[in-house]
Structure formats: C-alpha cells, structure tokens
Short mmCIF file of C-alpha atoms in Angstrom, two decimals:
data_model
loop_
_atom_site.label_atom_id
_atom_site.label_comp_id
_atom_site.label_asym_id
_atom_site.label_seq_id
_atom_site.Cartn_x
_atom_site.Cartn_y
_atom_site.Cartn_z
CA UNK A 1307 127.74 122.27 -3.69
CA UNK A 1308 128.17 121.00 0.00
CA UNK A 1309 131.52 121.87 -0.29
CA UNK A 1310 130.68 125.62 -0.68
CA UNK A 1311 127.47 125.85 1.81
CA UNK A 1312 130.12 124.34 4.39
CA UNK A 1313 132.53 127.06 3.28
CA UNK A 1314 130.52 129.83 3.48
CA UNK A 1315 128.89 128.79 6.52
CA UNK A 1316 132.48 129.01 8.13
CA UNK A 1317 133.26 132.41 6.89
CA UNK A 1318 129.96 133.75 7.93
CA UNK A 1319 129.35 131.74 11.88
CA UNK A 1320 132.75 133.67 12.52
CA UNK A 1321 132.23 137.31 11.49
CA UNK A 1322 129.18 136.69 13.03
CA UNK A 1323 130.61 135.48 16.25
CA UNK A 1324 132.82 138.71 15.93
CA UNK A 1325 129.96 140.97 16.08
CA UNK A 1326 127.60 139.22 18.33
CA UNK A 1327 130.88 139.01 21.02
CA UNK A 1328 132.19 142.46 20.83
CA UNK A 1329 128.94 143.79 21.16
CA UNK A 1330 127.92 141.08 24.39
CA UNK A 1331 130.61 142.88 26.00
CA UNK A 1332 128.90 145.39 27.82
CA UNK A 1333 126.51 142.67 28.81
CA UNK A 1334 128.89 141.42 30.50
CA UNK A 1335 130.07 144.62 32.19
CA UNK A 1336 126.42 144.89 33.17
CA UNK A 1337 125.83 141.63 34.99
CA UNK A 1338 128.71 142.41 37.70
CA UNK A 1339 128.50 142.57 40.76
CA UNK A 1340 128.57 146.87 40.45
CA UNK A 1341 125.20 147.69 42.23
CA UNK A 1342 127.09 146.53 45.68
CA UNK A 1343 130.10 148.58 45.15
CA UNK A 1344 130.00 151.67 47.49
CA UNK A 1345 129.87 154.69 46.40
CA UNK A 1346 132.81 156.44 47.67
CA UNK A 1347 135.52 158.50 45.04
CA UNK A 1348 136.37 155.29 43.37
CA UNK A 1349 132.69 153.80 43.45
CA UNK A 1350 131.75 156.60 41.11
CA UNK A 1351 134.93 156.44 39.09
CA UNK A 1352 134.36 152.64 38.19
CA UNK A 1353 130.71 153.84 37.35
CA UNK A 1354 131.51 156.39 35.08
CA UNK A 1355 134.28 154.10 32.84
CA UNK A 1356 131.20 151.10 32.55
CA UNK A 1357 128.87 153.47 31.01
CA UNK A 1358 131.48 154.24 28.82
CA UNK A 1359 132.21 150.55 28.18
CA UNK A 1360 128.63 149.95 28.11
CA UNK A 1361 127.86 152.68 25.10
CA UNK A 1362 131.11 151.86 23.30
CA UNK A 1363 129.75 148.44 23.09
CA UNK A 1364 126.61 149.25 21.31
CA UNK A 1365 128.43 149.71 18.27
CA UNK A 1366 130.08 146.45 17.33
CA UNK A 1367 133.23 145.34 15.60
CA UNK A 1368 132.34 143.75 12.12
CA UNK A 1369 133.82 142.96 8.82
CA UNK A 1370 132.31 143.84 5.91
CA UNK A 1371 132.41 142.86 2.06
CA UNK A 1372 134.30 145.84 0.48
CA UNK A 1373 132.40 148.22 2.82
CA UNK A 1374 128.60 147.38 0.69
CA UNK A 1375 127.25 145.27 3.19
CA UNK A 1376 128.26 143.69 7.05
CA UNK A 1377 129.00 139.84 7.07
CA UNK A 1378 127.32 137.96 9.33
CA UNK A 1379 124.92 134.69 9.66
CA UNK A 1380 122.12 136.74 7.74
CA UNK A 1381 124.16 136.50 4.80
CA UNK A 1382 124.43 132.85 4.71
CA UNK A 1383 120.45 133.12 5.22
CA UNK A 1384 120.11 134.72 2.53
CA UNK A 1385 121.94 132.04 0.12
CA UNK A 1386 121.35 128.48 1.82
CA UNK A 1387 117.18 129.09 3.59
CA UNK A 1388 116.38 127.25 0.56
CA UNK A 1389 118.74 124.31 0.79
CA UNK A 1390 118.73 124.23 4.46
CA UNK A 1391 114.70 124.05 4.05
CA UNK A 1392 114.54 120.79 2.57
CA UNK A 1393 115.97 119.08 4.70
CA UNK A 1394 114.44 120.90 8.12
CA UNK A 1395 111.05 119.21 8.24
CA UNK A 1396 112.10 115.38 8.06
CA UNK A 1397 114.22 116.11 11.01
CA UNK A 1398 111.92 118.49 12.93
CA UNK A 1399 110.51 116.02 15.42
CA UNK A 1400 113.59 114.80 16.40
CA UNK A 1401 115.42 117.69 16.60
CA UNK A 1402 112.99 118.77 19.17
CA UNK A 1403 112.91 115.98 21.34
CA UNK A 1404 116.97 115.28 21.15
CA UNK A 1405 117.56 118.47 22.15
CA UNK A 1406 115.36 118.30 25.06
CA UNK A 1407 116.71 115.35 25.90
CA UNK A 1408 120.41 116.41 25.28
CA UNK A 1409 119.33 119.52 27.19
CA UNK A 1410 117.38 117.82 30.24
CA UNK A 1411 119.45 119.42 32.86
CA UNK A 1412 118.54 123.25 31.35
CA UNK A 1413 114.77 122.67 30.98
CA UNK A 1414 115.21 121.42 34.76
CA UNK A 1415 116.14 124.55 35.89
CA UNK A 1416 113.91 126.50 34.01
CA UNK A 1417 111.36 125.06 35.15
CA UNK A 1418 112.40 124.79 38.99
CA UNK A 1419 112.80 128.43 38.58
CA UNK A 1420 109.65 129.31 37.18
CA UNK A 1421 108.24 126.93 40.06
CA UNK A 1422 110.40 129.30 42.24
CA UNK A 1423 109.92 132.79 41.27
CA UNK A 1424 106.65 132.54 38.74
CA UNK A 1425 103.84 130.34 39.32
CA UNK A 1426 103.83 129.73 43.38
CA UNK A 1427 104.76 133.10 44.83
CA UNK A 1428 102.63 135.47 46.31
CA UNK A 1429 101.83 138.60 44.51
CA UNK A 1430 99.93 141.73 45.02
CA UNK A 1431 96.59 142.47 43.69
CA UNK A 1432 97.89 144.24 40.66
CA UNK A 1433 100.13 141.23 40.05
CA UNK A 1434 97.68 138.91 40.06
CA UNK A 1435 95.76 140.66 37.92
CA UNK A 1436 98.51 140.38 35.31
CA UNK A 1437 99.24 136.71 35.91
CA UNK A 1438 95.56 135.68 36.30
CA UNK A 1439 95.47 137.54 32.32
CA UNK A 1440 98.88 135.47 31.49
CA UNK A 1441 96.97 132.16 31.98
CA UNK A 1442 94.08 133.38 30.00
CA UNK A 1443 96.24 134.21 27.06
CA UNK A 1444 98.36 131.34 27.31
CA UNK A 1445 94.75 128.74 27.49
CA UNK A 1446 93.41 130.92 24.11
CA UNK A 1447 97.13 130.18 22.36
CA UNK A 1448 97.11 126.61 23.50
CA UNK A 1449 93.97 125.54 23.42
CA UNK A 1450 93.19 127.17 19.44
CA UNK A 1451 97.02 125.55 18.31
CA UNK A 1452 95.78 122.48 19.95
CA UNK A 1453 92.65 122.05 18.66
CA UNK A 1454 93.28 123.01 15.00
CA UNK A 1455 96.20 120.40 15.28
CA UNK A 1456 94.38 117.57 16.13
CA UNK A 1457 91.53 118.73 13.81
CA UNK A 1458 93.89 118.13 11.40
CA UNK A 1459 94.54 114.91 12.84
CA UNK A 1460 91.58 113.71 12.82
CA UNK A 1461 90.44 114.64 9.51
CA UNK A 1462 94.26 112.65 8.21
CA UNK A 1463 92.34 109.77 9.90
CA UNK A 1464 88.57 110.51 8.73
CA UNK A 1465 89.35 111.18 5.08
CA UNK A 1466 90.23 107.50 4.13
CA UNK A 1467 86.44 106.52 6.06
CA UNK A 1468 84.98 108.63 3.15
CA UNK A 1469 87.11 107.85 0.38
CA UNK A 1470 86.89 103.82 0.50
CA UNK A 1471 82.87 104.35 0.08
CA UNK A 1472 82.45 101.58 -2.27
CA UNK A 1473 85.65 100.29 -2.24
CA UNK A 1474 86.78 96.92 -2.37
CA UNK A 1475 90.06 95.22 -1.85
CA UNK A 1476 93.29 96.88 -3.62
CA UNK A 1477 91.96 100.02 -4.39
CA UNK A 1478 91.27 100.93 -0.55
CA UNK A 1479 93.29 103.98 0.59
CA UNK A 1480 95.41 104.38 4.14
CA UNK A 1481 95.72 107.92 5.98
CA UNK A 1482 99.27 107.48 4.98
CA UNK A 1483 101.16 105.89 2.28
CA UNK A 1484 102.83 102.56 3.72
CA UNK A 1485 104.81 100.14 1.78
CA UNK A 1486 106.43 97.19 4.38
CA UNK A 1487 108.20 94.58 1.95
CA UNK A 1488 105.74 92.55 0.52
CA UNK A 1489 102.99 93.33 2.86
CA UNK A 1490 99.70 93.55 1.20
CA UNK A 1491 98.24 96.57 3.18
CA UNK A 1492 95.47 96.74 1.01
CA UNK A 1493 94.18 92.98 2.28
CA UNK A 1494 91.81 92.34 5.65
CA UNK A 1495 93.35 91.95 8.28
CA UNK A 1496 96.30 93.47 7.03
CA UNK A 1497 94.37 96.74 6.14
CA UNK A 1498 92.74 97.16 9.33
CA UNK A 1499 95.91 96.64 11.53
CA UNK A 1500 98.04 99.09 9.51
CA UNK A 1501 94.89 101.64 9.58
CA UNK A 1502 94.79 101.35 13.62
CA UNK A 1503 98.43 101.67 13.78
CA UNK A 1504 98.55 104.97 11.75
CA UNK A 1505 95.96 106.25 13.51
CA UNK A 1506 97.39 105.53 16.57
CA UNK A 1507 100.33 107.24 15.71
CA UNK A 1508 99.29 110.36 14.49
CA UNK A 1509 97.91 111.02 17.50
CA UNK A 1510 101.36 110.58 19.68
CA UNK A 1511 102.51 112.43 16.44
CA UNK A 1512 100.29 115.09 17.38
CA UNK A 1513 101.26 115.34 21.25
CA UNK A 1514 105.04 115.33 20.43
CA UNK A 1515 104.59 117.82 17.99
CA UNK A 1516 102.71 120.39 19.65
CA UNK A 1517 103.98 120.11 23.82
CA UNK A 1518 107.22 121.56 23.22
CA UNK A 1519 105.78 124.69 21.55
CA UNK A 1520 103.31 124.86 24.06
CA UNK A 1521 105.91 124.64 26.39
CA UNK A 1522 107.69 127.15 25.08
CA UNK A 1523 104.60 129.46 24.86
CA UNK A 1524 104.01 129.40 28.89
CA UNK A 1525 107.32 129.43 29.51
CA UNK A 1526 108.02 132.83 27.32
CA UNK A 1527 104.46 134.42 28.33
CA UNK A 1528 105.13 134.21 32.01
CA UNK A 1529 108.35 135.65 31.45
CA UNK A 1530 107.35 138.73 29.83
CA UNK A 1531 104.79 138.98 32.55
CA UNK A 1532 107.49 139.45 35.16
CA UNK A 1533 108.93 141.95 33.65
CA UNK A 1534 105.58 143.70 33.42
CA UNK A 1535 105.47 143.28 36.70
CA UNK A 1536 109.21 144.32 37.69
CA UNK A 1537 108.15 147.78 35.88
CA UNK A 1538 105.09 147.81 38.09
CA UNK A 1539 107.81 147.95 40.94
CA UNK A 1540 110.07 150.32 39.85
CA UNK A 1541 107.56 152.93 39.06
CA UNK A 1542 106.07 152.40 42.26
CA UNK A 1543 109.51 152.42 44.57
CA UNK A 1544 108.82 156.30 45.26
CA UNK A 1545 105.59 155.88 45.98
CA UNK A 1546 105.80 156.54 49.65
CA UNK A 1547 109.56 158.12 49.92
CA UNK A 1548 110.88 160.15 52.53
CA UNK A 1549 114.29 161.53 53.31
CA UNK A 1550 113.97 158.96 56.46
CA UNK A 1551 113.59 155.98 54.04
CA UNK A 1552 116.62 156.32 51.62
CA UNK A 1553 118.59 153.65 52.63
CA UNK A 1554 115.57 150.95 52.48
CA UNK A 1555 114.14 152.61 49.40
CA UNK A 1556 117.67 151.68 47.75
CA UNK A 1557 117.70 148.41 49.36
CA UNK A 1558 114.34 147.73 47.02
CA UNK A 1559 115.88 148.90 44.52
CA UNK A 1560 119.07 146.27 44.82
CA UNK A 1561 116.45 143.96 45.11
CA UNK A 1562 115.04 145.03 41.74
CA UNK A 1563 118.44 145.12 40.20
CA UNK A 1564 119.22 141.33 41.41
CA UNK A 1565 115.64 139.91 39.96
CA UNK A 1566 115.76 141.96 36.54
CA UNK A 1567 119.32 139.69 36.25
CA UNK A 1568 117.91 136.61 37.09
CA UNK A 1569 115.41 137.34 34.51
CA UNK A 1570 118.07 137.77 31.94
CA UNK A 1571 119.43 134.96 32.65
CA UNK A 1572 116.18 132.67 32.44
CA UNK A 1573 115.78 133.92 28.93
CA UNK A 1574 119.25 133.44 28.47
CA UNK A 1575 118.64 129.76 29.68
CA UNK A 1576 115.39 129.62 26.97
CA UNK A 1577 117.71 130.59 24.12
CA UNK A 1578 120.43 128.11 24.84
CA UNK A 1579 117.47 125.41 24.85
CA UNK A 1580 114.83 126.82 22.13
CA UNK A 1581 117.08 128.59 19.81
CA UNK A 1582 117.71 125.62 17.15
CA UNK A 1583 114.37 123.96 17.60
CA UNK A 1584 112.54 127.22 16.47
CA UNK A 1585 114.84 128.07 13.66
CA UNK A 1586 113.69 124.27 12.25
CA UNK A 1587 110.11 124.95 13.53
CA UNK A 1588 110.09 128.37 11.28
CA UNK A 1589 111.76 127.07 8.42
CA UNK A 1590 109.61 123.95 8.23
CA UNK A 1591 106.31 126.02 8.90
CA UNK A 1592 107.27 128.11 5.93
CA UNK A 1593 107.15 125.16 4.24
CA UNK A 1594 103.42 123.84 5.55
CA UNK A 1595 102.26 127.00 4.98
CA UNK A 1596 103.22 126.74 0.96
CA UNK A 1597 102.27 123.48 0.37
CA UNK A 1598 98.99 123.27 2.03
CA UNK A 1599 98.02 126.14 0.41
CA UNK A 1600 98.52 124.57 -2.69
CA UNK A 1601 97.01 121.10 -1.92
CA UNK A 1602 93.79 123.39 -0.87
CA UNK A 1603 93.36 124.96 -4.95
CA UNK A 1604 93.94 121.56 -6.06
CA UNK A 1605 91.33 119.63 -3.69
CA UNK A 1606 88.53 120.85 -5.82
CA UNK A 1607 86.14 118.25 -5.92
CA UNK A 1608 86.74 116.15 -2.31
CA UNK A 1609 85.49 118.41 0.09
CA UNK A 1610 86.89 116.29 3.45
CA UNK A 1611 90.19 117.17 1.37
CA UNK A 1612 89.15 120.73 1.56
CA UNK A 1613 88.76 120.41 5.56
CA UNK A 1614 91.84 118.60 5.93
CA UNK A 1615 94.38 121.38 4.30
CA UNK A 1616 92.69 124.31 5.71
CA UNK A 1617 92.84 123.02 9.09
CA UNK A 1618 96.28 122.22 8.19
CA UNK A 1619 97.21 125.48 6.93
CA UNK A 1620 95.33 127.01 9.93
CA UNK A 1621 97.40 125.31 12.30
CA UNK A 1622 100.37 126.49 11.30
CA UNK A 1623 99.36 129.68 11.05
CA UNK A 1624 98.35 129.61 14.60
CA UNK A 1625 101.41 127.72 15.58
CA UNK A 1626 103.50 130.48 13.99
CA UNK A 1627 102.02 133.43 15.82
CA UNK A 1628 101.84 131.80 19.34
CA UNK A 1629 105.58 131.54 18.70
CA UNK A 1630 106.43 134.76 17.30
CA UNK A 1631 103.73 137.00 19.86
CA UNK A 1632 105.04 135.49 22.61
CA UNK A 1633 108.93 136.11 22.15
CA UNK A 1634 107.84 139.73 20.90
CA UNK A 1635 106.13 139.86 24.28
CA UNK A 1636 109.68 139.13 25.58
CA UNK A 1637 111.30 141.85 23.83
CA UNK A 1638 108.65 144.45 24.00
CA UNK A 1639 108.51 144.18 28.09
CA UNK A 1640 112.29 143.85 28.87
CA UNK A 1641 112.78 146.97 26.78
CA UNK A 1642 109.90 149.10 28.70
CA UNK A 1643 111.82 148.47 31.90
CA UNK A 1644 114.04 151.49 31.12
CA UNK A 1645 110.74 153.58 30.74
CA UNK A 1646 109.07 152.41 33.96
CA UNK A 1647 112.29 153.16 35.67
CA UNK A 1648 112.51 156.63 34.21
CA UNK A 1649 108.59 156.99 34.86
CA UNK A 1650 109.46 156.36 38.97
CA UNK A 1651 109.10 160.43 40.17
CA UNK A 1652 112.55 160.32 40.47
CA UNK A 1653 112.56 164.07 40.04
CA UNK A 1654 110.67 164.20 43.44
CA UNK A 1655 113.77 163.04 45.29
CA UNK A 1656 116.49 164.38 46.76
CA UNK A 1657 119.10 165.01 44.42
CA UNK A 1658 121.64 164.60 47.87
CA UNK A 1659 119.91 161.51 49.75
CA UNK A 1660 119.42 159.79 45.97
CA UNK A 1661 122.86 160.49 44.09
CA UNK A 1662 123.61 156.88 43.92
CA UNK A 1663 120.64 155.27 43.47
CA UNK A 1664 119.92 157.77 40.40
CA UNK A 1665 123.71 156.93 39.05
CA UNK A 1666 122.27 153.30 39.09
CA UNK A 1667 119.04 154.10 37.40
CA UNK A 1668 121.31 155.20 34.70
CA UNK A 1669 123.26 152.00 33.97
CA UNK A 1670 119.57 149.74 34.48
CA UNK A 1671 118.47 151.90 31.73
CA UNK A 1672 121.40 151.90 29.33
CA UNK A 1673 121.17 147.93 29.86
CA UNK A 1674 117.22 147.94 28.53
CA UNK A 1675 118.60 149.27 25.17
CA UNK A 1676 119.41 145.93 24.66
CA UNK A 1677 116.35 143.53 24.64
CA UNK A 1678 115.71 140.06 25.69
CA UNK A 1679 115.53 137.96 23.22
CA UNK A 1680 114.68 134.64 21.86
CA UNK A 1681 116.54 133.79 18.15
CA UNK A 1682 115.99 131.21 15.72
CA UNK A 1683 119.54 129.74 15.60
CA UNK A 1684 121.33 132.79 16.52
CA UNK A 1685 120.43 134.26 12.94
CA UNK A 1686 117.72 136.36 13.92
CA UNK A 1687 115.49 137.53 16.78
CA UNK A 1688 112.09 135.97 16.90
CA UNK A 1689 109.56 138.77 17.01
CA UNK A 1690 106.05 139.38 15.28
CA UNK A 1691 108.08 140.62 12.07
CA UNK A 1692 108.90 136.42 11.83
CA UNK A 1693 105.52 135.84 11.66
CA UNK A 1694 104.77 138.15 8.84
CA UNK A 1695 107.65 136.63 6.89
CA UNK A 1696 106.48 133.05 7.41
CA UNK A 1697 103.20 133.86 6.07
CA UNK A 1698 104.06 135.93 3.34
#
C-alpha cells in the first residue's frame, strides 16, 4: 500500500510541478526590472512581447489522463487525504515548531520586514484608519481562538476534580491517560504529582499550539491591509495631476510598482514558511472537528463532558476560520489592486504626457489576475471555501 501512495505521489508532485512552473512563468517576466526600462522604440517593443508572455502564461502546460481530467497534486488528494490524515495530528505540534525552527532565518525576515514597512511607519489618516481596524480584527480572532482554547484546557484539567467525587484510591481518573512502567498513578503521592504535571503541560500544550497560528493570523491580516492601502494610493495618484507634474506623478507610481513587489514577495516568504504547517493544521482540524462532535452525542449524562467537547469543537472551528478569512483577505485585496488601478481617473490624463505610465498600468493589472496566495502544501489555495470544507 505504501508502495503505491509513494508511487502515485511521484507521478502526481511532477505533473503538478509542470503546471504550477509553466504557468509561474509570467511571474517571473513580471518581477523584472521592466518599469525602469525607457521608453524609447525598443522600450515599447520589449513591453508589448511580455504581455504576450504574460497572457500566454495564464494557460498552463499540463498532462492529462486520456484527456477526462488534468493530473496534478489534487488528484493524489483525492485518493491518500484519508491515509495521510491519520497520521497528521500526532505529528502536528512538531511539525510546527521544526519547521520554524528549520525555517528561523525566513520568519526573521518576515518579521524585520513587517517591523520595516508595517507596524512602525507613518501613515496617513486614511491609513491609520485601516491599520487601527487591522488590530481590532486581529485582537477579536486572537483573543476568541485563545480563549476557547484554553477553555478547553481548563475544562481537560477540571473534569477529573468532578469525576473523582467520592472516589477512592484505584478508581481515581487523570486528565489524561498515563501508564509509566509500573508506576501506580492511581496512589498519593504518585496521583497528585502526575495530575500537576499534566496540568502543567497542557497549558505549554496550549501556548505552542495556538502562537504559531496566531502568528500567522497578524502576519497575513496586516498584509492584506497593505494592499488595501497600496489601492488607496493608486486611485489617489491623479488626484492632483497636471501636465507640469508628469514626471513626479510617474515617479509615485515606480514607487508603487517597487512596494506592490515587495509585497509579493513577503507572501511569497509566508508560503515557503506556512505552507506545510497549515496543510497538517487543516487536515488534523478536520479531524477534531469529527470526533468531538461525536464525543459531544455520546457525553449524555456528564455534563462537564458536555462543556469540554463543545469548547473543543468550538475551538477549532474558530481556529479554522481565523486561518482561512485571513488568507482569503490575502487573495481578495491583492486581486482588487488591478481595480483600484483602473479606478485612478486615468481617462483624465493626457493620453501624450501619460503613454508610458498607462502602458505600465496595463502589465500591473494583467499581474493582479493572478492572486496572492497562501496554500496548504502547494495542493490548494487557502481561502474561505477551506473553511467550509473543514466543517462540512
């Protein structure tokens, strides 16, 4: 059985490398250096074959099965999710904090340059606006994922309080099942040391579990909000154009051009450290989700049990859509750069003084056809369809 998940892992990871390669071309084409070139006879002729390379590269080279369907990682989704599942949440924890470890050097950076460019740079009143509304959304997502996580905590550690009433010596109960040798866990002191232990450790449980998603979820919010606020730019670089003013009115725009790539490339820089630690978060919150729900039809009669899965199954629920909103924040504002661009009164200018800068309005908004995105692996994008998925 290994032998053929391994095999059609291998035929699928490279037609899907295929298409996600030939299509990353125009990407590529896109994050040159072209906005400095001038725009003389050859200027305009360089322009005019990327938009062609650019287009051409929307459709991408595949292989198929006999034409019915387009190989690719979704198809071995579709045939190991359930095998791959198993095994996800016993090595979600540590997935998480190897790869941040193994990855130290990228979260660096990310978070120098959100230092940089994000959190202490001075913004306009419309900006701040936006940001102050950033940290308000990113407190509600934190602070409910937080708190229904350590309910849940808390309740793990409460529950055995209320189920030992009246119990006496081997029959007592632990918040989790621990068998050390021949240690007799059930015995004073014994008990009472393993209890504080467990205890102890669900709590750093707890913190581990939840600060790389929270992480994640002000990392991702604050992106999307600068491309809310890079379209708040754009539609206002005509605001006060003249004739006089071309030259610095395309020099803004440059400017515009060079930040809209460095924010590609952050969220380039958040894929290449999230990607595999969500697709083991989603898988294993599919998971949760399932079996708490059943534990909470079978806890009929203990009502702390009641509490405990709820808040359990609440929890994930939360922890799923803090996820999945915030990287379909992501993708919904990088693709509405294209519209505030076209939404700039462009048509107000000078079709003489503002040839070139409209030629490069046209390749910014060819590039927002593609999205930035966060993925879950490289099979899929993360977006609020995830989250309807997980809990379905």
């Amino acid at each position: 059985m290994m032998g053929s998940i391994y095999q059609l892992l291998m035929f699928t990871y490279s037609c899907d490398t295929l298409i996600r390669d030939s299509s990353n071309v125009g990407i590529a084409v896109y994050g040159s250096l072209w906005s400095l070139l001038p725009m003389d006879k050859y200027g305009k002729m360089l322009r005019r074959d990327m938009m062609l390379v650019i287009l051409r590269s929307k459709t991408p080279c595949c292989l198929t099965a006999s034409g019915f369907f387009i190989i690719s990682l979704e198809t071995y989704t579709r045939e190991a999710t359930y095998t791959a599942s198993t095994a996800i949440p016993i090595l979600i924890a540590t997935v998480k904090a190897i790869t941040f470890t193994v990855q130290k050097s990228e979260v660096t950076w990310l978070l120098e340059r959100s230092q940089k460019y994000f959190w202490y740079k001075k913004y306009n009143a419309f900006e701040k606006r936006i940001m102050d509304k950033l940290d308000k959304k990113s407190m509600l997502y934190m602070g409910s994922y937080t708190f229904f996580l350590y309910g849940t905590a808390v309740v793990y550690t409460v529950y055995p309080l209320f189920a030992n009433i009246g119990k006496t010596g081997e029959d007592r109960i632990l918040p989790f099942h621990f068998r050390l040798f021949e240690v007799p866990s059930t015995r004073t002191p014994y008990y009472e040391v393993i209890f504080g232990v467990e205890v102890m450790s669900t709590l750093h449980t707890g913190i581990c579990f939840c600060c790389f998603d929270n992480l994640l979820c002000i990392l991702t919010l604050h992106v999307a909000g600068q491309f809310k606020i890079l379209q708040n730019r754009l539609e206002t670089i005509f605001g006060n154009f003249s004739e006089e003013k071309s030259f610095e009115t395309y020099e803004e725009f440059k400017e515009c051009i060079i930040y809209h790539h460095l924010l590609i490339t952050y969220v380039e820089k958040l894929e290449c450290v999230f990607c595999f630690p969500l697709m083991f978060q989603l898988l294993m919150s599919s998971i949760v989700l399932c079996l708490s729900g059943f534990q909470l039809t079978m806890a009929s009669e203990e009502l702390v049990k009641k509490y405990l899965f709820l808040s359990y199954a609440i929890s994930g629920i939360v922890q799923v859509y803090m996820i999945t909103r915030s990287c379909d924040d992501i993708m919904e504002e990088s693709s509405s750069v294209g519209n505030a661009l076209y939404n700039c009164n462009w048509e107000r200018t000078s079709y003489i003084m503002f040839n070139k800068l409209r030629k490069d309005m046209i390749i910014v908004m060819i590039r927002t056809k593609y999205p930035c995105y966060l993925t879950a692996a490289k099979f899929f994008p993360i977006s609020l369809k995830s989250f309807t998925n997980v809990s379905t």
